[in-house]
Every structure is written in C-alpha cells, then in structure tokens.
Amino acid sequence: MPPAQQREIADALREAGIRHEMVVHPGVGHGFLHAEPATAADVWRRVHTLLTSVEE
C-alpha cells in the first residue's frame, strides 16, 4: 500500500475517532506472517494483543 494511501486511511480513522495503529514493516508485503522471524513474531504479538483486548 503506497504511503499516500496509508496516510489517507490513518487520517480517516483518526477523524472518525477510531483507535488504531498502523505499522509498516519495510520490504514486507502481504505475506507478513511468513516473513523473517522477527517481523512475524511482531505481527503475531500485535494480533494476539488486539484479539485479547476486544471488549465483548
């Protein structure tokens, strides 16, 4: 996703009052869960944190 599109999405989320975090791992495409071990570990940690913090 190009940086301009990333900014557009982040701006729209911020304007809508939606809590978010946009993380970019340079050089890693859509296969980020199969990327180098450090990147994959970071992504899995973030996914786990997100899913365990969702209010019911």
mmCIF file of N, CA and C in Angstrom:
data_model
loop_
_atom_site.group_PDB
_atom_site.id
_atom_site.type_symbol
_atom_site.label_atom_id
_atom_site.label_comp_id
_atom_site.label_asym_id
_atom_site.label_seq_id
_atom_site.Cartn_x
_atom_site.Cartn_y
_atom_site.Cartn_z
ATOM 1 N N MET A 1 0.853 -1.155 0.000
ATOM 2 C CA MET A 1 0.000 0.000 0.000
ATOM 3 C C MET A 1 0.906 1.227 0.000
ATOM 4 N N PRO A 2 0.724 2.105 -0.944
ATOM 5 C CA PRO A 2 1.560 3.293 -1.034
ATOM 6 C C PRO A 2 1.407 4.189 0.208
ATOM 7 N N PRO A 3 2.481 4.904 0.570
ATOM 8 C CA PRO A 3 2.433 5.786 1.748
ATOM 9 C C PRO A 3 1.280 6.787 1.716
ATOM 10 N N ALA A 4 0.960 7.324 0.564
ATOM 11 C CA ALA A 4 -0.146 8.293 0.486
ATOM 12 C C ALA A 4 -1.466 7.636 0.876
ATOM 13 N N GLN A 5 -1.665 6.405 0.457
ATOM 14 C CA GLN A 5 -2.886 5.692 0.808
ATOM 15 C C GLN A 5 -2.900 5.338 2.296
ATOM 16 N N GLN A 6 -1.745 5.016 2.845
ATOM 17 C CA GLN A 6 -1.638 4.744 4.285
ATOM 18 C C GLN A 6 -2.063 5.977 5.072
ATOM 19 N N ARG A 7 -1.557 7.152 4.666
ATOM 20 C CA ARG A 7 -1.909 8.397 5.355
ATOM 21 C C ARG A 7 -3.400 8.688 5.231
ATOM 22 N N GLU A 8 -3.950 8.450 4.050
ATOM 23 C CA GLU A 8 -5.381 8.696 3.828
ATOM 24 C C GLU A 8 -6.231 7.825 4.758
ATOM 25 N N ILE A 9 -5.875 6.573 4.876
ATOM 26 C CA ILE A 9 -6.615 5.658 5.754
ATOM 27 C C ILE A 9 -6.449 6.069 7.210
ATOM 28 N N ALA A 10 -5.220 6.367 7.623
ATOM 29 C CA ALA A 10 -4.970 6.779 9.003
ATOM 30 C C ALA A 10 -5.730 8.061 9.333
ATOM 31 N N ASP A 11 -5.743 9.011 8.410
ATOM 32 C CA ASP A 11 -6.474 10.266 8.629
ATOM 33 C C ASP A 11 -7.971 10.009 8.779
ATOM 34 N N ALA A 12 -8.529 9.140 7.932
ATOM 35 C CA ALA A 12 -9.955 8.841 8.002
ATOM 36 C C ALA A 12 -10.303 8.151 9.323
ATOM 37 N N LEU A 13 -9.459 7.227 9.755
ATOM 38 C CA LEU A 13 -9.706 6.554 11.028
ATOM 39 C C LEU A 13 -9.636 7.537 12.192
ATOM 40 N N ARG A 14 -8.641 8.412 12.156
ATOM 41 C CA ARG A 14 -8.479 9.410 13.218
ATOM 42 C C ARG A 14 -9.681 10.349 13.246
ATOM 43 N N GLU A 15 -10.099 10.830 12.086
ATOM 44 C CA GLU A 15 -11.249 11.739 12.005
ATOM 45 C C GLU A 15 -12.524 11.066 12.503
ATOM 46 N N ALA A 16 -12.632 9.756 12.314
ATOM 47 C CA ALA A 16 -13.810 9.012 12.762
ATOM 48 C C ALA A 16 -13.711 8.627 14.234
ATOM 49 N N GLY A 17 -12.588 8.966 14.863
ATOM 50 C CA GLY A 17 -12.414 8.657 16.277
ATOM 51 C C GLY A 17 -12.156 7.188 16.552
ATOM 52 N N ILE A 18 -11.650 6.487 15.554
ATOM 53 C CA ILE A 18 -11.377 5.055 15.697
ATOM 54 C C ILE A 18 -9.936 4.850 16.144
ATOM 55 N N ARG A 19 -9.797 4.206 17.293
ATOM 56 C CA ARG A 19 -8.462 3.915 17.811
ATOM 57 C C ARG A 19 -7.790 2.923 16.853
ATOM 58 N N HIS A 20 -6.593 3.224 16.445
ATOM 59 C CA HIS A 20 -5.898 2.366 15.502
ATOM 60 C C HIS A 20 -4.390 2.524 15.632
ATOM 61 N N GLU A 21 -3.708 1.599 15.052
ATOM 62 C CA GLU A 21 -2.249 1.664 14.963
ATOM 63 C C GLU A 21 -1.876 1.107 13.603
ATOM 64 N N MET A 22 -1.165 1.884 12.832
ATOM 65 C CA MET A 22 -0.727 1.425 11.520
ATOM 66 C C MET A 22 0.771 1.156 11.604
ATOM 67 N N VAL A 23 1.141 -0.066 11.330
ATOM 68 C CA VAL A 23 2.540 -0.471 11.416
ATOM 69 C C VAL A 23 3.014 -0.884 10.035
ATOM 70 N N VAL A 24 4.155 -0.375 9.633
ATOM 71 C CA VAL A 24 4.728 -0.713 8.334
ATOM 72 C C VAL A 24 6.049 -1.429 8.564
ATOM 73 N N HIS A 25 6.154 -2.596 7.992
ATOM 74 C CA HIS A 25 7.413 -3.346 8.015
ATOM 75 C C HIS A 25 8.005 -3.209 6.613
ATOM 76 N N PRO A 26 9.000 -2.325 6.446
ATOM 77 C CA PRO A 26 9.564 -2.068 5.115
ATOM 78 C C PRO A 26 10.026 -3.355 4.418
ATOM 79 N N GLY A 27 9.678 -3.451 3.160
ATOM 80 C CA GLY A 27 10.101 -4.577 2.354
ATOM 81 C C GLY A 27 9.288 -5.845 2.544
ATOM 82 N N VAL A 28 8.245 -5.774 3.373
ATOM 83 C CA VAL A 28 7.413 -6.950 3.636
ATOM 84 C C VAL A 28 6.037 -6.715 3.019
ATOM 85 N N GLY A 29 5.625 -7.618 2.165
ATOM 86 C CA GLY A 29 4.332 -7.486 1.500
ATOM 87 C C GLY A 29 3.226 -8.137 2.302
ATOM 88 N N HIS A 30 2.239 -8.670 1.600
ATOM 89 C CA HIS A 30 1.071 -9.266 2.254
ATOM 90 C C HIS A 30 1.394 -10.562 2.988
ATOM 91 N N GLY A 31 2.545 -11.146 2.740
ATOM 92 C CA GLY A 31 2.913 -12.383 3.425
ATOM 93 C C GLY A 31 3.625 -12.113 4.734
ATOM 94 N N PHE A 32 3.220 -11.069 5.445
ATOM 95 C CA PHE A 32 3.945 -10.647 6.642
ATOM 96 C C PHE A 32 3.998 -11.703 7.734
ATOM 97 N N LEU A 33 3.050 -12.623 7.767
ATOM 98 C CA LEU A 33 3.096 -13.666 8.796
ATOM 99 C C LEU A 33 4.112 -14.757 8.441
ATOM 100 N N HIS A 34 4.607 -14.711 7.209
ATOM 101 C CA HIS A 34 5.613 -15.683 6.781
ATOM 102 C C HIS A 34 6.942 -14.990 6.488
ATOM 103 N N ALA A 35 7.080 -13.788 6.952
ATOM 104 C CA ALA A 35 8.297 -13.011 6.721
ATOM 105 C C ALA A 35 9.403 -13.491 7.658
ATOM 106 N N GLU A 36 10.449 -12.712 7.744
ATOM 107 C CA GLU A 36 11.539 -13.068 8.650
ATOM 108 C C GLU A 36 10.990 -13.261 10.061
ATOM 109 N N PRO A 37 11.615 -14.100 10.857
ATOM 110 C CA PRO A 37 11.077 -14.437 12.187
ATOM 111 C C PRO A 37 10.757 -13.232 13.077
ATOM 112 N N ALA A 38 11.599 -12.214 13.065
ATOM 113 C CA ALA A 38 11.351 -11.052 13.934
ATOM 114 C C ALA A 38 10.081 -10.316 13.512
ATOM 115 N N THR A 39 9.878 -10.162 12.210
ATOM 116 C CA THR A 39 8.676 -9.488 11.713
ATOM 117 C C THR A 39 7.442 -10.316 12.025
ATOM 118 N N ALA A 40 7.508 -11.608 11.749
ATOM 119 C CA ALA A 40 6.359 -12.486 12.017
ATOM 120 C C ALA A 40 6.016 -12.485 13.500
ATOM 121 N N ALA A 41 7.013 -12.522 14.356
ATOM 122 C CA ALA A 41 6.761 -12.513 15.803
ATOM 123 C C ALA A 41 6.089 -11.210 16.225
ATOM 124 N N ASP A 42 6.536 -10.088 15.660
ATOM 125 C CA ASP A 42 5.935 -8.798 15.988
ATOM 126 C C ASP A 42 4.472 -8.763 15.545
ATOM 127 N N VAL A 43 4.204 -9.236 14.341
ATOM 128 C CA VAL A 43 2.837 -9.230 13.831
ATOM 129 C C VAL A 43 1.947 -10.132 14.670
ATOM 130 N N TRP A 44 2.395 -11.343 14.986
ATOM 131 C CA TRP A 44 1.589 -12.257 15.807
ATOM 132 C C TRP A 44 1.314 -11.664 17.183
ATOM 133 N N ARG A 45 2.324 -10.991 17.766
ATOM 134 C CA ARG A 45 2.133 -10.358 19.077
ATOM 135 C C ARG A 45 1.048 -9.287 18.987
ATOM 136 N N ARG A 46 1.082 -8.491 17.940
ATOM 137 C CA ARG A 46 0.091 -7.423 17.762
ATOM 138 C C ARG A 46 -1.306 -7.998 17.543
ATOM 139 N N VAL A 47 -1.409 -9.058 16.741
ATOM 140 C CA VAL A 47 -2.709 -9.693 16.504
ATOM 141 C C VAL A 47 -3.251 -10.267 17.811
ATOM 142 N N HIS A 48 -2.401 -10.935 18.558
ATOM 143 C CA HIS A 48 -2.829 -11.521 19.832
ATOM 144 C C HIS A 48 -3.313 -10.433 20.791
ATOM 145 N N THR A 49 -2.562 -9.348 20.877
ATOM 146 C CA THR A 49 -2.947 -8.238 21.750
ATOM 147 C C THR A 49 -4.296 -7.666 21.326
ATOM 148 N N LEU A 50 -4.475 -7.485 20.035
ATOM 149 C CA LEU A 50 -5.735 -6.949 19.536
ATOM 150 C C LEU A 50 -6.894 -7.874 19.894
ATOM 151 N N LEU A 51 -6.739 -9.157 19.623
ATOM 152 C CA LEU A 51 -7.850 -10.088 19.838
ATOM 153 C C LEU A 51 -8.148 -10.322 21.311
ATOM 154 N N THR A 52 -7.161 -10.190 22.160
ATOM 155 C CA THR A 52 -7.423 -10.406 23.590
ATOM 156 C C THR A 52 -7.880 -9.132 24.287
ATOM 157 N N SER A 53 -7.830 -7.992 23.590
ATOM 158 C CA SER A 53 -8.252 -6.740 24.208
ATOM 159 C C SER A 53 -9.624 -6.289 23.730
ATOM 160 N N VAL A 54 -10.231 -7.041 22.837
ATOM 161 C CA VAL A 54 -11.539 -6.666 22.304
ATOM 162 C C VAL A 54 -12.587 -6.825 23.388
ATOM 163 N N GLU A 55 -13.353 -5.769 23.596
ATOM 164 C CA GLU A 55 -14.418 -5.808 24.590
ATOM 165 C C GLU A 55 -15.626 -6.526 24.013
ATOM 166 N N GLU A 56 -16.269 -7.316 24.841
ATOM 167 C CA GLU A 56 -17.466 -8.028 24.366
ATOM 168 C C GLU A 56 -18.698 -7.195 24.613
#
